GROMACS .gro file of C-alpha atoms in nm:
model
  328
    1MET     CA    1  -0.769   0.154   0.240
    2SER     CA    2  -0.861  -0.026  -0.082
    3GLU     CA    3  -0.831  -0.415  -0.067
    4LEU     CA    4  -0.603  -0.452  -0.367
    5VAL     CA    5  -0.310  -0.696  -0.312
    6THR     CA    6  -0.043  -0.787  -0.563
    7GLY     CA    7   0.119  -1.118  -0.621
    8GLU     CA    8   0.397  -1.036  -0.386
    9ALA     CA    9   0.117  -0.986  -0.094
   10VAL     CA   10   0.188  -0.612  -0.116
   11ALA     CA   11  -0.117  -0.394  -0.064
   12LEU     CA   12  -0.144  -0.106  -0.300
   13GLU     CA   13  -0.148   0.218  -0.099
   14LEU     CA   14  -0.496   0.337  -0.252
   15ARG     CA   15  -0.676   0.551   0.001
   16PRO     CA   16  -1.018   0.646  -0.127
   17ALA     CA   17  -1.082   1.007  -0.129
   18LYS     CA   18  -1.327   1.152   0.122
   19LEU     CA   19  -1.626   1.355   0.022
   20PRO     CA   20  -1.497   1.699   0.132
   21SER     CA   21  -1.188   1.685  -0.058
   22ARG     CA   22  -1.365   1.546  -0.362
   23ALA     CA   23  -1.627   1.829  -0.347
   24LEU     CA   24  -1.355   2.098  -0.318
   25ALA     CA   25  -1.173   1.956  -0.621
   26VAL     CA   26  -1.490   1.926  -0.822
   27LEU     CA   27  -1.582   2.286  -0.726
   28LEU     CA   28  -1.237   2.409  -0.835
   29ASP     CA   29  -1.290   2.239  -1.173
   30VAL     CA   30  -1.634   2.364  -1.226
   31VAL     CA   31  -1.520   2.723  -1.152
   32VAL     CA   32  -1.241   2.704  -1.395
   33ALA     CA   33  -1.473   2.532  -1.661
   34VAL     CA   34  -1.737   2.802  -1.615
   35ILE     CA   35  -1.491   3.083  -1.645
   36GLY     CA   36  -1.356   2.917  -1.968
   37TYR     CA   37  -1.715   2.870  -2.086
   38VAL     CA   38  -1.803   3.238  -2.026
   39VAL     CA   39  -1.493   3.360  -2.204
   40VAL     CA   40  -1.536   3.131  -2.505
   41THR     CA   41  -1.924   3.218  -2.531
   42THR     CA   42  -1.835   3.601  -2.514
   43VAL     CA   43  -1.573   3.572  -2.801
   44MET     CA   44  -1.828   3.351  -2.998
   45VAL     CA   45  -2.118   3.588  -2.964
   46MET     CA   46  -1.893   3.894  -3.069
   47SER     CA   47  -1.763   3.707  -3.374
   48THR     CA   48  -2.106   3.561  -3.486
   49ALA     CA   49  -2.317   3.864  -3.426
   50SER     CA   50  -2.419   3.867  -3.791
   51LEU     CA   51  -2.554   3.510  -3.789
   52ASP     CA   52  -2.929   3.430  -3.749
   53GLU     CA   53  -3.067   3.313  -3.418
   54ALA     CA   54  -3.071   2.949  -3.512
   55ALA     CA   55  -2.695   2.950  -3.584
   56GLN     CA   56  -2.610   3.127  -3.263
   57VAL     CA   57  -2.810   2.876  -3.065
   58ALA     CA   58  -2.634   2.587  -3.237
   59LEU     CA   59  -2.291   2.760  -3.152
   60THR     CA   60  -2.397   2.802  -2.794
   61ILE     CA   61  -2.494   2.427  -2.745
   62ALA     CA   62  -2.161   2.333  -2.929
   63THR     CA   63  -1.961   2.559  -2.696
   64PHE     CA   64  -2.135   2.414  -2.389
   65LEU     CA   65  -2.055   2.053  -2.496
   66MET     CA   66  -1.707   2.137  -2.609
   67VAL     CA   67  -1.608   2.336  -2.278
   68LEU     CA   68  -1.811   2.191  -1.992
   69VAL     CA   69  -1.820   1.829  -2.121
   70GLY     CA   70  -1.531   1.774  -2.358
   71GLY     CA   71  -1.294   1.978  -2.167
   72PRO     CA   72  -1.292   1.769  -1.840
   73ILE     CA   73  -1.290   1.453  -2.048
   74ALA     CA   74  -0.993   1.567  -2.246
   75VAL     CA   75  -0.804   1.680  -1.931
   76GLU     CA   76  -0.855   1.354  -1.737
   77THR     CA   77  -0.763   1.143  -2.035
   78LEU     CA   78  -0.438   1.338  -2.111
   79SER     CA   79  -0.341   1.374  -1.749
   80HIS     CA   80  -0.442   1.005  -1.649
   81GLY     CA   81  -0.695   1.121  -1.408
   82ARG     CA   82  -0.555   1.445  -1.263
   83SER     CA   83  -0.769   1.747  -1.337
   84LEU     CA   84  -0.678   2.092  -1.191
   85GLY     CA   85  -0.882   2.047  -0.896
   86LYS     CA   86  -0.753   1.695  -0.824
   87LEU     CA   87  -0.400   1.798  -0.871
   88ALA     CA   88  -0.455   2.087  -0.620
   89PHE     CA   89  -0.594   1.859  -0.349
   90GLY     CA   90  -0.374   1.551  -0.421
   91LEU     CA   91  -0.628   1.334  -0.572
   92ARG     CA   92  -0.634   1.112  -0.880
   93VAL     CA   93  -0.884   0.889  -1.071
   94VAL     CA   94  -0.770   0.547  -1.114
   95ARG     CA   95  -0.942   0.210  -1.243
   96ASP     CA   96  -1.074  -0.039  -0.990
   97ASP     CA   97  -0.753  -0.241  -1.026
   98GLY     CA   98  -0.536   0.057  -0.954
   99GLY     CA   99  -0.422   0.125  -1.319
  100PRO     CA  100  -0.450   0.468  -1.504
  101ILE     CA  101  -0.776   0.550  -1.671
  102ARG     CA  102  -0.823   0.574  -2.048
  103PHE     CA  103  -1.049   0.768  -2.269
  104ARG     CA  104  -1.351   0.550  -2.234
  105HIS     CA  105  -1.337   0.580  -1.847
  106ALA     CA  106  -1.319   0.964  -1.881
  107LEU     CA  107  -1.596   0.977  -2.132
  108VAL     CA  108  -1.849   0.773  -1.902
  109ARG     CA  109  -1.751   0.989  -1.598
  110GLY     CA  110  -1.788   1.318  -1.793
  111ALA     CA  111  -2.126   1.217  -1.960
  112ILE     CA  112  -2.282   1.105  -1.633
  113GLY     CA  113  -2.128   1.394  -1.444
  114VAL     CA  114  -2.328   1.641  -1.665
  115ILE     CA  115  -2.630   1.495  -1.496
  116GLU     CA  116  -2.525   1.436  -1.137
  117ILE     CA  117  -2.303   1.739  -1.103
  118LEU     CA  118  -2.397   2.019  -1.339
  119LEU     CA  119  -2.776   1.963  -1.376
  120THR     CA  120  -2.839   1.871  -1.017
  121PHE     CA  121  -2.579   2.093  -0.864
  122GLY     CA  122  -2.388   1.803  -0.724
  123VAL     CA  123  -2.669   1.664  -0.516
  124VAL     CA  124  -2.693   1.335  -0.672
  125ALA     CA  125  -2.310   1.298  -0.678
  126CYS     CA  126  -2.297   1.383  -0.297
  127ILE     CA  127  -2.561   1.122  -0.209
  128ALA     CA  128  -2.405   0.864  -0.422
  129SER     CA  129  -2.064   0.926  -0.256
  130LEU     CA  130  -2.213   0.902   0.103
  131VAL     CA  131  -2.392   0.567   0.017
  132SER     CA  132  -2.085   0.413  -0.150
  133VAL     CA  133  -1.827   0.243   0.083
  134ARG     CA  134  -1.543   0.388  -0.115
  135GLY     CA  135  -1.700   0.719  -0.190
  136ARG     CA  136  -1.780   0.666  -0.561
  137ARG     CA  137  -2.023   0.874  -0.743
  138LEU     CA  138  -2.253   0.728  -1.024
  139GLY     CA  139  -1.992   0.810  -1.292
  140ASP     CA  140  -1.726   0.609  -1.108
  141VAL     CA  141  -1.965   0.322  -1.056
  142PHE     CA  142  -2.051   0.282  -1.432
  143ALA     CA  143  -1.693   0.375  -1.549
  144GLY     CA  144  -1.534   0.128  -1.304
  145THR     CA  145  -1.306   0.390  -1.157
  146LEU     CA  146  -1.208   0.520  -0.807
  147VAL     CA  147  -1.083   0.852  -0.686
  148VAL     CA  148  -0.782   0.798  -0.451
  149ARG     CA  149  -0.549   1.014  -0.247
  150GLU     CA  150  -0.203   1.042  -0.397
  151ARG     CA  151  -0.041   1.233  -0.112
  152ILE     CA  152   0.001   1.000   0.174
  153PRO     CA  153   0.204   1.114   0.480
  154ALA     CA  154   0.546   0.949   0.508
  155ASP     CA  155   0.474   0.830   0.863
  156ARG     CA  156   0.190   0.623   0.746
  157ALA     CA  157   0.388   0.432   0.482
  158ALA     CA  158   0.352   0.061   0.573
  159PHE     CA  159   0.682  -0.129   0.616
  160VAL     CA  160   0.682  -0.486   0.682
  161PRO     CA  161   0.980  -0.577   0.912
  162PRO     CA  162   1.182  -0.880   0.790
  163PRO     CA  163   1.214  -1.190   0.999
  164PRO     CA  164   1.544  -1.272   1.181
  165PRO     CA  165   1.798  -1.354   0.911
  166TRP     CA  166   1.860  -1.714   1.061
  167LEU     CA  167   1.484  -1.786   1.001
  168ALA     CA  168   1.521  -1.723   0.622
  169GLY     CA  169   1.459  -2.040   0.423
  170ARG     CA  170   1.314  -2.239   0.719
  171PHE     CA  171   0.986  -2.269   0.537
  172ALA     CA  172   1.127  -2.314   0.199
  173GLU     CA  173   0.934  -2.640   0.131
  174LEU     CA  174   0.596  -2.492   0.254
  175ASP     CA  175   0.298  -2.508   0.006
  176LEU     CA  176   0.147  -2.165   0.004
  177SER     CA  177  -0.081  -2.204  -0.288
  178ALA     CA  178  -0.385  -2.246  -0.083
  179VAL     CA  179  -0.340  -1.922   0.111
  180PRO     CA  180  -0.591  -1.661  -0.011
  181ASP     CA  181  -0.493  -1.301  -0.089
  182GLY     CA  182  -0.714  -1.168   0.191
  183LEU     CA  183  -0.514  -1.368   0.450
  184TRP     CA  184  -0.183  -1.237   0.307
  185LEU     CA  185  -0.313  -0.888   0.326
  186ALA     CA  186  -0.433  -0.940   0.708
  187VAL     CA  187  -0.069  -1.076   0.790
  188ARG     CA  188   0.083  -0.792   0.625
  189GLN     CA  189  -0.127  -0.532   0.801
  190TYR     CA  190  -0.066  -0.686   1.135
  191LEU     CA  191   0.307  -0.688   1.088
  192THR     CA  192   0.317  -0.325   0.999
  193ARG     CA  193   0.091  -0.216   1.295
  194MET     CA  194   0.178  -0.467   1.560
  195GLY     CA  195   0.384  -0.210   1.733
  196GLN     CA  196   0.080   0.007   1.784
  197LEU     CA  197  -0.127  -0.263   1.951
  198ASP     CA  198  -0.156  -0.368   2.312
  199PRO     CA  199   0.079  -0.670   2.380
  200GLN     CA  200  -0.214  -0.908   2.471
  201VAL     CA  201  -0.412  -0.814   2.176
  202SER     CA  202  -0.113  -0.828   1.945
  203ARG     CA  203  -0.035  -1.184   2.074
  204GLY     CA  204  -0.400  -1.295   2.033
  205LEU     CA  205  -0.424  -1.156   1.680
  206ALA     CA  206  -0.086  -1.318   1.585
  207GLN     CA  207  -0.213  -1.651   1.717
  208ARG     CA  208  -0.540  -1.625   1.521
  209LEU     CA  209  -0.356  -1.537   1.200
  210ALA     CA  210  -0.113  -1.823   1.254
  211ALA     CA  211  -0.388  -2.059   1.299
  212ASP     CA  212  -0.551  -1.937   0.966
  213LEU     CA  213  -0.212  -1.999   0.790
  214VAL     CA  214  -0.180  -2.348   0.946
  215ALA     CA  215  -0.536  -2.437   0.828
  216CYS     CA  216  -0.435  -2.342   0.477
  217THR     CA  217  -0.078  -2.482   0.464
  218GLY     CA  218  -0.126  -2.789   0.681
  219VAL     CA  219   0.191  -2.725   0.888
  220SER     CA  220   0.192  -2.652   1.256
  221VAL     CA  221   0.370  -2.366   1.415
  222PRO     CA  222   0.693  -2.483   1.571
  223HIS     CA  223   0.705  -2.480   1.953
  224ASP     CA  224   1.015  -2.274   1.952
  225LEU     CA  225   0.870  -2.004   1.728
  226PRO     CA  226   0.629  -1.724   1.850
  227ALA     CA  227   0.332  -1.672   1.640
  228ALA     CA  228   0.440  -1.328   1.519
  229ALA     CA  229   0.791  -1.451   1.407
  230PHE     CA  230   0.615  -1.747   1.221
  231LEU     CA  231   0.403  -1.497   1.031
  232ALA     CA  232   0.696  -1.289   0.942
  233ALA     CA  233   0.896  -1.582   0.828
  234VAL     CA  234   0.614  -1.730   0.614
  235LEU     CA  235   0.534  -1.389   0.458
  236HIS     CA  236   0.904  -1.342   0.380
  237GLU     CA  237   0.912  -1.674   0.220
  238ARG     CA  238   0.613  -1.575  -0.003
  239GLN     CA  239   0.787  -1.263  -0.103
  240SER     CA  240   1.115  -1.435  -0.173
  241ARG     CA  241   0.942  -1.683  -0.409
  242GLU     CA  242   0.766  -1.404  -0.603
  243ALA     CA  243   1.109  -1.218  -0.629
  244ARG     CA  244   1.275  -1.535  -0.760
  245ARG     CA  245   0.991  -1.589  -1.005
  246ALA     CA  246   1.014  -1.228  -1.135
  247PHE     CA  247   1.385  -1.154  -1.120
  248GLY     CA  248   1.553  -1.504  -1.135
  249ALA     CA  249   1.723  -1.715  -0.876
  250GLY     CA  250   1.880  -1.424  -0.687
  251GLY     CA  251   1.558  -1.374  -0.466
  252PHE     CA  252   1.585  -1.180  -0.141
  253ALA     CA  253   1.896  -1.135   0.070
  254PRO     CA  254   1.919  -1.005   0.428
  255PRO     CA  255   2.008  -0.625   0.424
  256ALA     CA  256   2.378  -0.550   0.497
  257ALA     CA  257   2.543  -0.228   0.579
  258ALA     CA  258   2.695  -0.025   0.303
  259PRO     CA  259   3.067   0.009   0.297
  260GLY     CA  260   3.055   0.382   0.374
  261ALA     CA  261   2.792   0.347   0.645
  262PRO     CA  262   2.874   0.453   1.005
  263ALA     CA  263   3.049   0.208   1.222
  264ALA     CA  264   2.760   0.193   1.464
  265TYR     CA  265   2.523   0.103   1.181
  266GLN     CA  266   2.762  -0.161   1.048
  267SER     CA  267   2.791  -0.324   1.380
  268HIS     CA  268   2.421  -0.323   1.424
  269ALA     CA  269   2.371  -0.479   1.092
  270ALA     CA  270   2.637  -0.734   1.167
  271ALA     CA  271   2.458  -0.825   1.494
  272ALA     CA  272   2.123  -0.861   1.326
  273ALA     CA  273   2.259  -1.119   1.072
  274ARG     CA  274   2.346  -1.351   1.365
  275PRO     CA  275   2.128  -1.581   1.571
  276PRO     CA  276   2.099  -1.452   1.943
  277HIS     CA  277   2.341  -1.573   2.191
  278PRO     CA  278   2.238  -1.619   2.563
  279GLY     CA  279   2.557  -1.510   2.723
  280GLY     CA  280   2.693  -1.185   2.798
  281SER     CA  281   2.581  -0.867   2.984
  282GLY     CA  282   2.433  -0.550   2.897
  283HIS     CA  283   2.141  -0.516   2.645
  284THR     CA  284   2.075  -0.510   2.265
  285GLN     CA  285   1.754  -0.526   2.061
  286ASP     CA  286   1.600  -0.815   1.878
  287TRP     CA  287   1.380  -0.819   1.564
  288ALA     CA  288   1.085  -0.650   1.728
  289GLY     CA  289   1.298  -0.389   1.908
  290GLN     CA  290   1.282  -0.574   2.255
  291PRO     CA  291   1.590  -0.569   2.492
  292GLN     CA  292   1.778  -0.911   2.503
  293ALA     CA  293   2.115  -1.031   2.591
  294PRO     CA  294   2.402  -0.918   2.348
  295LEU     CA  295   2.604  -1.148   2.137
  296THR     CA  296   2.922  -1.251   2.302
  297PRO     CA  297   3.200  -1.412   2.105
  298PRO     CA  298   3.379  -1.728   2.240
  299ALA     CA  299   3.682  -1.661   2.457
  300VAL     CA  300   4.015  -1.676   2.264
  301PRO     CA  301   4.300  -1.840   2.466
  302PRO     CA  302   4.598  -1.615   2.494
  303GLY     CA  303   4.841  -1.646   2.205
  304ASP     CA  304   4.596  -1.787   1.962
  305HIS     CA  305   4.464  -1.613   1.675
  306PRO     CA  306   4.084  -1.541   1.666
  307SER     CA  307   4.057  -1.727   1.334
  308ALA     CA  308   4.196  -2.043   1.480
  309VAL     CA  309   3.923  -2.087   1.730
  310PRO     CA  310   3.663  -2.330   1.623
  311PRO     CA  311   3.312  -2.199   1.586
  312HIS     CA  312   3.079  -2.222   1.869
  313ASP     CA  313   2.810  -2.496   1.813
  314HIS     CA  314   2.478  -2.358   1.912
  315SER     CA  315   2.229  -2.646   1.991
  316PRO     CA  316   1.856  -2.584   1.971
  317THR     CA  317   1.839  -2.597   2.357
  318ASP     CA  318   2.136  -2.382   2.399
  319ARG     CA  319   1.982  -2.073   2.266
  320PRO     CA  320   1.651  -1.876   2.304
  321ALA     CA  321   1.364  -1.977   2.078
  322THR     CA  322   1.390  -1.720   1.811
  323GLY     CA  323   1.515  -1.382   1.936
  324PHE     CA  324   1.172  -1.242   1.847
  325ALA     CA  325   0.942  -1.107   2.095
  326PRO     CA  326   0.605  -0.924   2.021
  327PRO     CA  327   0.636  -0.547   2.089
  328ALA     CA  328   0.552  -0.423   2.449
   0.00000   0.00000   0.00000
């Protein structure tokens, strides 16, 4: 995946295209361009049969440049990096920063593509793509572009689970200005993939990332907070600040069930919005999907209305540390 991170610590899902898919896309584009060139050349020869040889040669060169060079440049410029072959195989040409390409990018790629694709039958382009880490050919290197995959399977879409709602705002005073973007990306990737890791490996990686965050922020991890929950809470604070900066003071809010949602979902959302309680029997699931004790409301004396019962005071020693457990 490309190492592009936005200010909200969100990695752009730019997956560089592999050589086989790029080669097939280029082959389809070349076949279409050659067919168009043959058709246009045939029409030009039939319509200019009365001209002398020099004029016919000049028209042949102009047709070659117009169809085989100008055609791909115009298509990539107008379609913002999607030629017919790339559209068929789910590819797209973008800038190094992830933005759409412009005419100058398509012009450089097309001009160099004549040499490394047409004149050398794609040998130079294949060698350059194999040598490049992100599979770029010479035209991409000089134009500052990258061919990426647009079709990403839904099961691979990265989702960062939010921290327990009662941890929101706990690190509101933390200075995050010294944390580099690379560390934010590492934290985000860990949180999206921690369910796929071995429990011991997951805990060790979370502790190392938490130590890196501590070194950048100067704050220690609370003793009652696992490293993975600390990472989730700090990343949530970073995203909340960026949201407030972009959209106003509203920021982020814990997700709530819609009014028309099923009753089971509404009860699950209501339970997730409260800190865990140690009492009760049976099992529920915490932030990481691990079983834990359910939430049990305080007993109501007979004859009293539930609204008249004073709220139960949870002391820090009366509840579990976070309700967060790394995935098993």
